[in-house]
GROMACS .gro file of C-alpha atoms in nm:
model
  449
    1MET     CA    1   9.002  11.021   6.171
    2ALA     CA    2   8.776  10.894   6.445
    3ARG     CA    3   8.728  11.070   6.775
    4ASN     CA    4   8.858  10.943   7.104
    5LEU     CA    5   8.720  10.668   7.323
    6SER     CA    6   8.573  10.783   7.650
    7ASP     CA    7   8.843  10.610   7.854
    8CYS     CA    8   9.119  10.825   7.700
    9SER     CA    9   9.093  11.063   7.996
   10GLY     CA   10   8.948  11.350   7.795
   11VAL     CA   11   9.243  11.371   7.556
   12THR     CA   12   9.138  11.510   7.218
   13ARG     CA   13   9.313  11.553   6.888
   14ARG     CA   14   9.342  11.925   6.961
   15ASN     CA   15   9.547  11.845   7.274
   16PHE     CA   16   9.784  11.637   7.065
   17VAL     CA   17   9.818  11.911   6.803
   18GLN     CA   18   9.900  12.166   7.072
   19ALA     CA   19  10.151  11.929   7.229
   20GLY     CA   20  10.317  11.864   6.892
   21LEU     CA   21  10.261  11.490   6.910
   22LEU     CA   22  10.081  11.448   6.579
   23GLY     CA   23  10.269  11.422   6.254
   24VAL     CA   24  10.566  11.225   6.129
   25GLY     CA   25  10.699  10.998   6.403
   26GLY     CA   26  10.436  11.114   6.654
   27LEU     CA   27  10.163  10.908   6.815
   28GLY     CA   28   9.842  10.978   6.622
   29LEU     CA   29   9.511  10.988   6.802
   30ALA     CA   30   9.377  10.704   6.590
   31ASP     CA   31   9.667  10.488   6.711
   32LEU     CA   32   9.588  10.575   7.071
   33MET     CA   33   9.221  10.498   7.026
   34LYS     CA   34   9.290  10.163   6.866
   35LEU     CA   35   9.511  10.071   7.160
   36LYS     CA   36   9.234  10.165   7.398
   37ALA     CA   37   8.976   9.971   7.197
   38GLU     CA   38   9.173   9.647   7.202
   39ALA     CA   39   9.064   9.583   7.559
   40SER     CA   40   8.706   9.544   7.431
   41ILE     CA   41   8.790   9.291   7.158
   42SER     CA   42   8.826   8.918   7.213
   43ALA     CA   43   9.165   8.802   7.087
   44LYS     CA   44   9.034   8.462   6.978
   45GLN     CA   45   8.780   8.628   6.745
   46GLN     CA   46   9.006   8.879   6.578
   47ASP     CA   47   9.002   8.688   6.249
   48THR     CA   48   8.624   8.654   6.222
   49ASN     CA   49   8.423   8.831   5.953
   50VAL     CA   50   8.070   8.920   5.844
   51ILE     CA   51   7.889   8.913   5.510
   52LEU     CA   52   7.564   9.110   5.525
   53PHE     CA   53   7.300   9.069   5.254
   54TRP     CA   54   7.121   9.402   5.285
   55LEU     CA   55   6.763   9.386   5.151
   56SER     CA   56   6.663   9.751   5.144
   57GLY     CA   57   6.289   9.800   5.121
   58GLY     CA   58   6.207   9.507   5.346
   59PRO     CA   59   6.128   9.150   5.230
   60GLY     CA   60   5.800   8.992   5.339
   61HIS     CA   61   5.833   8.721   5.601
   62MET     CA   62   5.541   8.526   5.445
   63GLU     CA   63   5.734   8.477   5.121
   64THR     CA   64   6.070   8.401   5.283
   65TRP     CA   65   6.151   8.256   5.626
   66ASP     CA   66   5.818   8.263   5.812
   67PRO     CA   67   5.540   8.144   5.580
   68LYS     CA   68   5.190   8.080   5.716
   69PRO     CA   69   5.052   7.793   5.505
   70ASP     CA   70   4.733   7.763   5.712
   71ALA     CA   71   4.645   8.134   5.699
   72PRO     CA   72   4.365   8.269   5.477
   73ALA     CA   73   4.468   8.341   5.118
   74ASP     CA   74   4.485   8.718   5.166
   75TYR     CA   75   4.745   8.661   5.441
   76ARG     CA   76   4.920   8.355   5.300
   77GLY     CA   77   4.976   8.526   4.966
   78PRO     CA   78   5.035   8.377   4.621
   79PHE     CA   79   5.299   8.122   4.720
   80GLN     CA   80   5.309   7.789   4.896
   81SER     CA   81   5.556   7.683   5.165
   82ILE     CA   82   5.805   7.398   5.136
   83ALA     CA   83   5.962   7.159   5.384
   84THR     CA   84   6.322   7.217   5.489
   85SER     CA   85   6.592   6.984   5.617
   86LEU     CA   86   6.466   7.066   5.968
   87SER     CA   87   6.160   6.885   6.097
   88ASP     CA   88   5.850   7.109   6.119
   89VAL     CA   89   6.031   7.412   5.975
   90ARG     CA   90   5.907   7.552   5.645
   91PHE     CA   91   6.037   7.824   5.414
   92GLY     CA   92   5.867   8.000   5.124
   93GLU     CA   93   5.856   7.795   4.805
   94LEU     CA   94   6.094   8.032   4.625
   95MET     CA   95   6.376   7.934   4.864
   96PRO     CA   96   6.442   7.566   4.780
   97GLU     CA   97   6.821   7.591   4.811
   98GLN     CA   98   6.815   7.749   5.155
   99ALA     CA   99   6.552   7.491   5.256
  100LYS     CA  100   6.806   7.217   5.179
  101LEU     CA  101   7.062   7.391   5.403
  102ALA     CA  102   6.831   7.476   5.694
  103GLU     CA  103   7.033   7.268   5.942
  104HIS     CA  104   7.324   7.505   5.873
  105LEU     CA  105   7.113   7.819   5.922
  106ALA     CA  106   6.925   8.000   6.197
  107VAL     CA  107   6.617   8.215   6.149
  108LEU     CA  108   6.526   8.492   6.392
  109ARG     CA  109   6.150   8.517   6.329
  110THR     CA  110   6.060   8.782   6.584
  111VAL     CA  111   6.284   9.079   6.515
  112ASN     CA  112   6.081   9.394   6.572
  113HIS     CA  113   6.099   9.768   6.628
  114GLY     CA  114   5.739   9.867   6.560
  115SER     CA  115   5.809  10.120   6.285
  116GLY     CA  116   5.694  10.111   5.924
  117ASP     CA  117   5.916  10.408   5.833
  118HIS     CA  118   6.191  10.321   5.583
  119THR     CA  119   6.425  10.590   5.713
  120LYS     CA  120   6.395  10.491   6.078
  121GLY     CA  121   6.407  10.122   5.995
  122ASN     CA  122   6.717  10.147   5.776
  123HIS     CA  123   6.902  10.339   6.046
  124TRP     CA  124   6.776  10.106   6.320
  125MET     CA  125   6.886   9.784   6.152
  126LEU     CA  126   7.219   9.913   6.017
  127THR     CA  127   7.332  10.089   6.337
  128GLY     CA  128   7.116   9.951   6.619
  129PHE     CA  129   6.961  10.291   6.687
  130GLU     CA  130   6.635  10.450   6.579
  131GLY     CA  131   6.683  10.689   6.291
  132PRO     CA  132   6.514  11.014   6.191
  133ALA     CA  133   6.156  11.019   6.066
  134PHE     CA  134   6.101  11.024   5.691
  135ASN     CA  135   5.969  11.382   5.699
  136ALA     CA  136   6.232  11.517   5.941
  137PRO     CA  137   6.430  11.813   5.802
  138ASP     CA  138   6.759  11.626   5.856
  139ASN     CA  139   6.635  11.278   5.770
  140ARG     CA  140   6.945  11.197   5.563
  141VAL     CA  141   7.182  11.260   5.854
  142GLN     CA  142   7.329  10.944   6.003
  143ARG     CA  143   7.331  10.965   6.382
  144ARG     CA  144   7.535  10.655   6.473
  145PRO     CA  145   7.804  10.450   6.300
  146SER     CA  146   7.694  10.151   6.096
  147MET     CA  147   7.799   9.805   6.207
  148GLY     CA  148   8.038   9.781   5.913
  149SER     CA  149   8.203  10.111   6.001
  150ALA     CA  150   8.228  10.015   6.368
  151ALA     CA  151   8.394   9.688   6.267
  152SER     CA  152   8.629   9.882   6.041
  153PHE     CA  153   8.727  10.121   6.319
  154LEU     CA  154   8.752   9.871   6.604
  155ARG     CA  155   8.884   9.565   6.424
  156GLY     CA  156   9.040   9.688   6.103
  157ALA     CA  157   9.111   9.441   5.824
  158ASN     CA  158   9.200   9.080   5.899
  159GLN     CA  159   9.489   9.109   5.653
  160ALA     CA  160   9.721   9.407   5.631
  161GLY     CA  161   9.672   9.611   5.316
  162MET     CA  162   9.309   9.510   5.264
  163PRO     CA  163   9.013   9.742   5.316
  164PRO     CA  164   8.832   9.640   5.636
  165TYR     CA  165   8.482   9.724   5.507
  166VAL     CA  166   8.352   9.688   5.151
  167GLY     CA  167   8.016   9.752   4.983
  168VAL     CA  168   7.932   9.556   4.667
  169PRO     CA  169   7.813   9.624   4.400
  170HIS     CA  170   7.721   9.969   4.538
  171LEU     CA  171   7.539  10.110   4.840
  172LYS     CA  172   7.258  10.295   4.667
  173GLY     CA  173   6.911  10.205   4.543
  174GLY     CA  174   6.630  10.062   4.750
  175THR     CA  175   6.440  10.300   4.976
  176ASP     CA  176   6.617  10.544   5.209
  177ASN     CA  177   6.925  10.325   5.177
  178LEU     CA  178   7.145  10.588   5.339
  179PHE     CA  179   7.309  10.469   5.657
  180HIS     CA  180   7.604  10.243   5.576
  181TYR     CA  181   7.864  10.496   5.685
  182SER     CA  182   8.082  10.600   5.975
  183SER     CA  183   7.901  10.902   6.120
  184TYR     CA  184   8.117  11.058   6.394
  185ILE     CA  185   8.392  10.793   6.407
  186GLY     CA  186   8.558  10.932   6.095
  187GLY     CA  187   8.586  10.902   5.719
  188GLY     CA  188   8.854  10.635   5.739
  189SER     CA  189   8.590  10.390   5.862
  190ASN     CA  190   8.357  10.443   5.568
  191PRO     CA  191   8.314  10.150   5.329
  192PHE     CA  192   8.521  10.098   5.019
  193ILE     CA  193   8.245  10.087   4.757
  194VAL     CA  194   8.300   9.875   4.446
  195ASN     CA  195   8.058  10.072   4.223
  196SER     CA  196   8.062   9.806   3.953
  197ASP     CA  197   7.853   9.495   3.889
  198PRO     CA  198   8.056   9.171   3.927
  199ASN     CA  199   7.812   8.998   3.690
  200THR     CA  200   7.913   9.209   3.390
  201SER     CA  201   8.174   9.092   3.143
  202ASN     CA  202   8.372   9.415   3.182
  203PHE     CA  203   8.364   9.422   3.563
  204SER     CA  204   8.639   9.636   3.712
  205VAL     CA  205   8.675   9.815   4.042
  206GLN     CA  206   8.675  10.181   3.947
  207ASN     CA  207   8.848  10.302   4.263
  208LEU     CA  208   9.151  10.078   4.211
  209THR     CA  209   9.282  10.257   3.904
  210LEU     CA  210   9.428  10.604   3.870
  211THR     CA  211   9.247  10.870   3.669
  212LYS     CA  212   9.401  10.908   3.324
  213GLY     CA  213   9.695  11.147   3.340
  214LEU     CA  214   9.737  11.120   3.718
  215SER     CA  215  10.062  10.955   3.823
  216PHE     CA  216  10.149  10.821   4.168
  217ASP     CA  217  10.392  11.111   4.211
  218ARG     CA  218  10.118  11.365   4.144
  219LEU     CA  219   9.885  11.178   4.376
  220GLN     CA  220  10.150  11.186   4.649
  221ASN     CA  221  10.186  11.562   4.601
  222ARG     CA  222   9.812  11.603   4.647
  223ARG     CA  223   9.827  11.402   4.969
  224GLN     CA  224  10.106  11.625   5.100
  225LEU     CA  225   9.905  11.935   5.014
  226LEU     CA  226   9.608  11.793   5.199
  227GLY     CA  227   9.829  11.727   5.499
  228SER     CA  228   9.933  12.093   5.507
  229LEU     CA  229   9.566  12.187   5.552
  230ASP     CA  230   9.578  12.040   5.902
  231THR     CA  231   9.654  12.387   6.035
  232LEU     CA  232   9.301  12.505   5.956
  233PRO     CA  233   9.083  12.622   6.248
  234HIS     CA  234   8.918  12.359   6.465
  235ALA     CA  235   8.579  12.415   6.300
  236HIS     CA  236   8.716  12.264   5.977
  237GLU     CA  237   8.939  12.008   6.144
  238LYS     CA  238   8.700  11.712   6.145
  239MET     CA  239   8.613  11.751   5.778
  240ILE     CA  240   8.979  11.764   5.679
  241LEU     CA  241   9.063  11.464   5.897
  242ASP     CA  242   8.783  11.261   5.738
  243VAL     CA  243   8.908  11.339   5.388
  244ASP     CA  244   9.273  11.285   5.484
  245GLU     CA  245   9.216  10.944   5.638
  246HIS     CA  246   8.988  10.833   5.356
  247GLN     CA  247   9.244  10.939   5.093
  248GLN     CA  248   9.527  10.774   5.287
  249LYS     CA  249   9.341  10.443   5.275
  250ALA     CA  250   9.259  10.491   4.906
  251PHE     CA  251   9.627  10.558   4.830
  252GLU     CA  252   9.727  10.239   5.010
  253LEU     CA  253   9.471  10.037   4.810
  254LEU     CA  254   9.596  10.178   4.480
  255ASN     CA  255   9.944  10.050   4.566
  256SER     CA  256   9.828   9.701   4.664
  257LYS     CA  257   9.854   9.409   4.422
  258GLY     CA  258   9.686   9.192   4.686
  259VAL     CA  259   9.377   9.409   4.681
  260ARG     CA  260   9.351   9.394   4.303
  261SER     CA  261   9.387   9.017   4.321
  262ALA     CA  262   9.108   8.990   4.580
  263PHE     CA  263   8.868   9.169   4.345
  264ASP     CA  264   8.959   8.951   4.044
  265ILE     CA  265   8.641   8.744   4.027
  266SER     CA  266   8.742   8.617   3.681
  267ALA     CA  267   8.990   8.388   3.858
  268GLU     CA  268   8.701   8.174   3.982
  269PRO     CA  269   8.604   7.858   3.786
  270ASP     CA  270   8.292   7.887   3.572
  271ALA     CA  271   8.122   7.600   3.757
  272LEU     CA  272   8.162   7.777   4.090
  273ARG     CA  273   8.037   8.104   3.947
  274ASP     CA  274   7.736   7.919   3.810
  275SER     CA  275   7.661   7.773   4.155
  276TYR     CA  276   7.611   8.122   4.295
  277GLY     CA  277   7.392   8.226   4.004
  278ARG     CA  278   7.492   8.437   3.705
  279HIS     CA  279   7.324   8.752   3.829
  280THR     CA  280   7.423   9.055   4.035
  281PHE     CA  281   7.324   8.901   4.369
  282GLY     CA  282   7.512   8.578   4.306
  283GLN     CA  283   7.832   8.727   4.169
  284SER     CA  284   7.835   8.993   4.442
  285ALA     CA  285   7.813   8.714   4.701
  286LEU     CA  286   8.100   8.531   4.534
  287LEU     CA  287   8.305   8.848   4.535
  288ALA     CA  288   8.224   8.887   4.905
  289ARG     CA  289   8.368   8.540   4.968
  290ARG     CA  290   8.686   8.631   4.780
  291LEU     CA  291   8.716   8.948   4.986
  292ILE     CA  292   8.680   8.786   5.328
  293GLU     CA  293   8.918   8.510   5.216
  294HIS     CA  294   9.175   8.781   5.140
  295GLY     CA  295   9.125   8.956   5.475
  296VAL     CA  296   8.829   9.195   5.455
  297THR     CA  297   8.639   9.196   5.785
  298PHE     CA  298   8.291   9.318   5.684
  299VAL     CA  299   8.124   9.303   5.342
  300THR     CA  300   7.778   9.439   5.264
  301VAL     CA  301   7.614   9.279   4.960
  302ASN     CA  302   7.353   9.536   4.863
  303CYS     CA  303   7.048   9.356   4.722
  304VAL     CA  304   6.770   9.593   4.609
  305PRO     CA  305   6.479   9.684   4.580
  306TRP     CA  306   6.224   9.508   4.809
  307ASP     CA  307   5.951   9.771   4.847
  308HIS     CA  308   5.659   9.585   4.688
  309HIS     CA  309   5.330   9.764   4.752
  310GLY     CA  310   5.175   9.681   4.415
  311SER     CA  311   5.057  10.040   4.367
  312ALA     CA  312   5.185  10.351   4.186
  313GLY     CA  313   5.392  10.150   3.941
  314ARG     CA  314   5.562   9.936   4.207
  315TYR     CA  315   5.593   9.562   4.195
  316LYS     CA  316   5.314   9.350   4.334
  317THR     CA  317   5.421   9.096   4.592
  318GLU     CA  318   5.414   8.811   4.342
  319GLU     CA  319   5.616   8.975   4.065
  320GLY     CA  320   5.861   9.131   4.310
  321ALA     CA  321   5.914   8.802   4.490
  322ARG     CA  322   5.967   8.611   4.164
  323LYS     CA  323   6.220   8.870   4.052
  324LEU     CA  324   6.427   8.888   4.371
  325ILE     CA  325   6.386   8.579   4.590
  326PRO     CA  326   6.524   8.312   4.351
  327PRO     CA  327   6.852   8.498   4.288
  328LEU     CA  328   6.883   8.574   4.659
  329ASP     CA  329   6.822   8.207   4.737
  330ALA     CA  330   7.091   8.098   4.492
  331ALA     CA  331   7.337   8.359   4.619
  332ILE     CA  332   7.297   8.270   4.987
  333ALA     CA  333   7.301   7.895   4.929
  334GLY     CA  334   7.599   7.916   4.692
  335LEU     CA  335   7.788   8.122   4.948
  336ILE     CA  336   7.709   7.891   5.242
  337ARG     CA  337   7.818   7.580   5.049
  338ASP     CA  338   8.134   7.749   4.926
  339LEU     CA  339   8.227   7.873   5.274
  340MET     CA  340   8.179   7.522   5.416
  341ASP     CA  341   8.384   7.364   5.136
  342ARG     CA  342   8.671   7.606   5.203
  343GLY     CA  343   8.664   7.577   5.581
  344LEU     CA  344   8.559   7.941   5.616
  345TYR     CA  345   8.211   7.897   5.761
  346GLU     CA  346   8.333   7.866   6.119
  347LYS     CA  347   8.470   8.219   6.114
  348THR     CA  348   8.214   8.381   5.883
  349LEU     CA  349   7.874   8.511   5.991
  350VAL     CA  350   7.628   8.546   5.703
  351VAL     CA  351   7.329   8.774   5.773
  352ALA     CA  352   7.033   8.855   5.548
  353MET     CA  353   6.790   9.127   5.653
  354GLY     CA  354   6.607   9.443   5.557
  355GLU     CA  355   6.479   9.736   5.761
  356PHE     CA  356   6.144   9.568   5.840
  357GLY     CA  357   5.897   9.313   5.700
  358ARG     CA  358   5.577   9.350   5.502
  359THR     CA  359   5.216   9.355   5.620
  360PRO     CA  360   5.082   9.007   5.694
  361ARG     CA  361   4.763   9.087   5.504
  362MET     CA  362   4.796   9.181   5.138
  363ASN     CA  363   4.655   9.513   5.021
  364ILE     CA  364   4.397   9.568   4.747
  365HIS     CA  365   4.674   9.612   4.487
  366GLY     CA  366   4.821   9.266   4.544
  367GLY     CA  367   5.113   9.399   4.742
  368ARG     CA  368   5.225   9.422   5.101
  369ASP     CA  369   5.293   9.744   5.289
  370HIS     CA  370   5.543   9.827   5.567
  371TRP     CA  371   5.549   9.620   5.886
  372GLY     CA  372   5.787   9.652   6.180
  373ARG     CA  373   5.598   9.455   6.447
  374THR     CA  374   5.761   9.123   6.359
  375PHE     CA  375   5.990   9.017   6.075
  376SER     CA  376   6.265   8.767   6.002
  377VAL     CA  377   6.645   8.788   5.993
  378LEU     CA  378   6.853   8.499   5.859
  379MET     CA  379   7.188   8.409   6.013
  380GLY     CA  380   7.439   8.144   5.921
  381CYS     CA  381   7.771   8.061   6.086
  382GLY     CA  382   7.951   7.734   6.147
  383GLY     CA  383   8.082   7.869   6.478
  384MET     CA  384   7.732   7.925   6.617
  385LYS     CA  385   7.447   7.690   6.701
  386MET     CA  386   7.263   7.645   6.373
  387GLY     CA  387   6.960   7.440   6.270
  388GLN     CA  388   6.704   7.636   6.468
  389VAL     CA  389   6.424   7.887   6.447
  390ILE     CA  390   6.429   8.146   6.726
  391GLY     CA  391   6.107   8.322   6.820
  392ARG     CA  392   5.747   8.262   6.713
  393SER     CA  393   5.515   8.504   6.542
  394SER     CA  394   5.136   8.488   6.569
  395ARG     CA  395   4.918   8.254   6.363
  396TYR     CA  396   4.883   8.502   6.078
  397GLY     CA  397   5.223   8.665   6.125
  398GLU     CA  398   5.109   8.995   6.274
  399THR     CA  399   5.288   9.010   6.608
  400VAL     CA  400   5.549   8.847   6.831
  401VAL     CA  401   5.420   8.560   7.043
  402GLU     CA  402   5.746   8.429   7.187
  403ARG     CA  403   6.100   8.570   7.216
  404PRO     CA  404   6.102   8.931   7.090
  405ILE     CA  405   6.435   9.035   6.936
  406SER     CA  406   6.533   9.401   6.897
  407PRO     CA  407   6.758   9.564   6.635
  408GLN     CA  408   7.018   9.610   6.908
  409ASP     CA  409   7.002   9.237   6.984
  410VAL     CA  410   7.076   9.167   6.618
  411ALA     CA  411   7.365   9.415   6.621
  412ALA     CA  412   7.497   9.277   6.951
  413THR     CA  413   7.499   8.928   6.798
  414ILE     CA  414   7.704   9.051   6.503
  415TYR     CA  415   7.944   9.237   6.732
  416ARG     CA  416   7.984   8.934   6.959
  417HIS     CA  417   8.082   8.723   6.659
  418LEU     CA  418   8.346   8.986   6.579
  419GLY     CA  419   8.474   8.974   6.937
  420ILE     CA  420   8.348   9.323   7.021
  421ASP     CA  421   8.167   9.397   7.348
  422PRO     CA  422   7.949   9.688   7.227
  423GLN     CA  423   7.843   9.805   7.572
  424LYS     CA  424   8.204   9.844   7.686
  425VAL     CA  425   8.316  10.037   7.380
  426MET     CA  426   8.253  10.407   7.440
  427LEU     CA  427   8.292  10.653   7.153
  428GLN     CA  428   8.266  11.029   7.156
  429ASP     CA  429   8.031  11.203   6.917
  430ARG     CA  430   8.082  11.535   6.741
  431LEU     CA  431   7.995  11.721   7.061
  432ASP     CA  432   8.249  11.515   7.260
  433ARG     CA  433   7.974  11.328   7.444
  434PRO     CA  434   8.062  10.967   7.538
  435LEU     CA  435   7.823  10.722   7.373
  436PRO     CA  436   7.825  10.340   7.391
  437LEU     CA  437   7.842  10.147   7.067
  438LEU     CA  438   7.513   9.991   7.185
  439ASP     CA  439   7.327  10.075   7.503
  440ASP     CA  440   7.092   9.785   7.581
  441GLY     CA  441   7.117   9.510   7.318
  442GLU     CA  442   7.213   9.153   7.408
  443ALA     CA  443   7.345   8.892   7.168
  444VAL     CA  444   7.089   8.621   7.088
  445SER     CA  445   7.195   8.368   7.349
  446GLU     CA  446   7.043   8.066   7.171
  447LEU     CA  447   7.304   8.103   6.899
  448PHE     CA  448   7.591   8.068   7.145
  449ALA     CA  449   7.457   7.789   7.366
   0.00000   0.00000   0.00000
């Protein structure tokens, strides 16, 4: 269970336990916090949603949304650029389907944080805050809640009975791909992880079926036993609350026919499935559309791995790009077209990004290394101003020339779409310190003009 908002006048869960207000028929702290949080959420945007294509490892901007066709070959790389449906805007040649849809998309070409550290970058882009260094002793510890977890906590699901935050097909792989979780706001805001590939013929969601030999009655008994552990000392309280809330949500999902229906990708026509691409990226994107259509608020489509140095057995830029960019292109384009056809694009924000970009100049191995000084993030939403490129990188793609955009600006844009004012929402961390959801980010104003 998440901790209290800073405007709850210092009331903590311990106060409620001592007062006897928690338990059956009592007002739980999570209920109180959700009431307090509603003041920071726009009512007209309470049915919006986000689909995040997470590209752990970091795609190169030269091969994707910011090619430099006039740069020297060792910068330009092995691929050409192609025209898009927008005048004077070019994408990498491996993105023909997105190029056709450019008037329905927006590219942020000058996102930057300056770090080439996977761990810091992953944390920065998923939460809005700089993460630990790769060699830090606690570098796997998440310091702030992810955007998906914040949306889960503050908004909940758009449809009762659905999980608010889902990861598909899993949330592992890539490089330091660690920070998709809830941190101090509680285990109930962690993602529901599919842990199965929607492109396989035997796809099934493992967490929606009971273990063999475990009945619902036995499961209910386990939940009651867990509830009795709430009398443990305060030092163990947060851990128990996290497990309790997470299991409560899991129990609700197991009982929901609507949830099982949402995950039934086999119900989709073959022609539509083909339009997304018959691969993990494409079918995961299609599943994401089914989920938001059924009321999930935030879906992360985990697309890995993008760390293409060309050395020590890793992909070179060319082979890595040929392996990953075409299926990503098909998945994004298939999703955008499907959302528009179904009238869902107005309410859905599609984002594609990694933790940083790749070096503008290729290395001696035919790969690109880490680069955080400028990189691209793709956004698409029918309710925002599309058909534009925001920001300009230098001639060879090394630095920002116009309109720098920070990770917090990206996060603030996503939160604004969800109706959340991240600088007004104050959460308390594990030491009961009040912390804003974001402290200085501003939504990219050009998207809302």
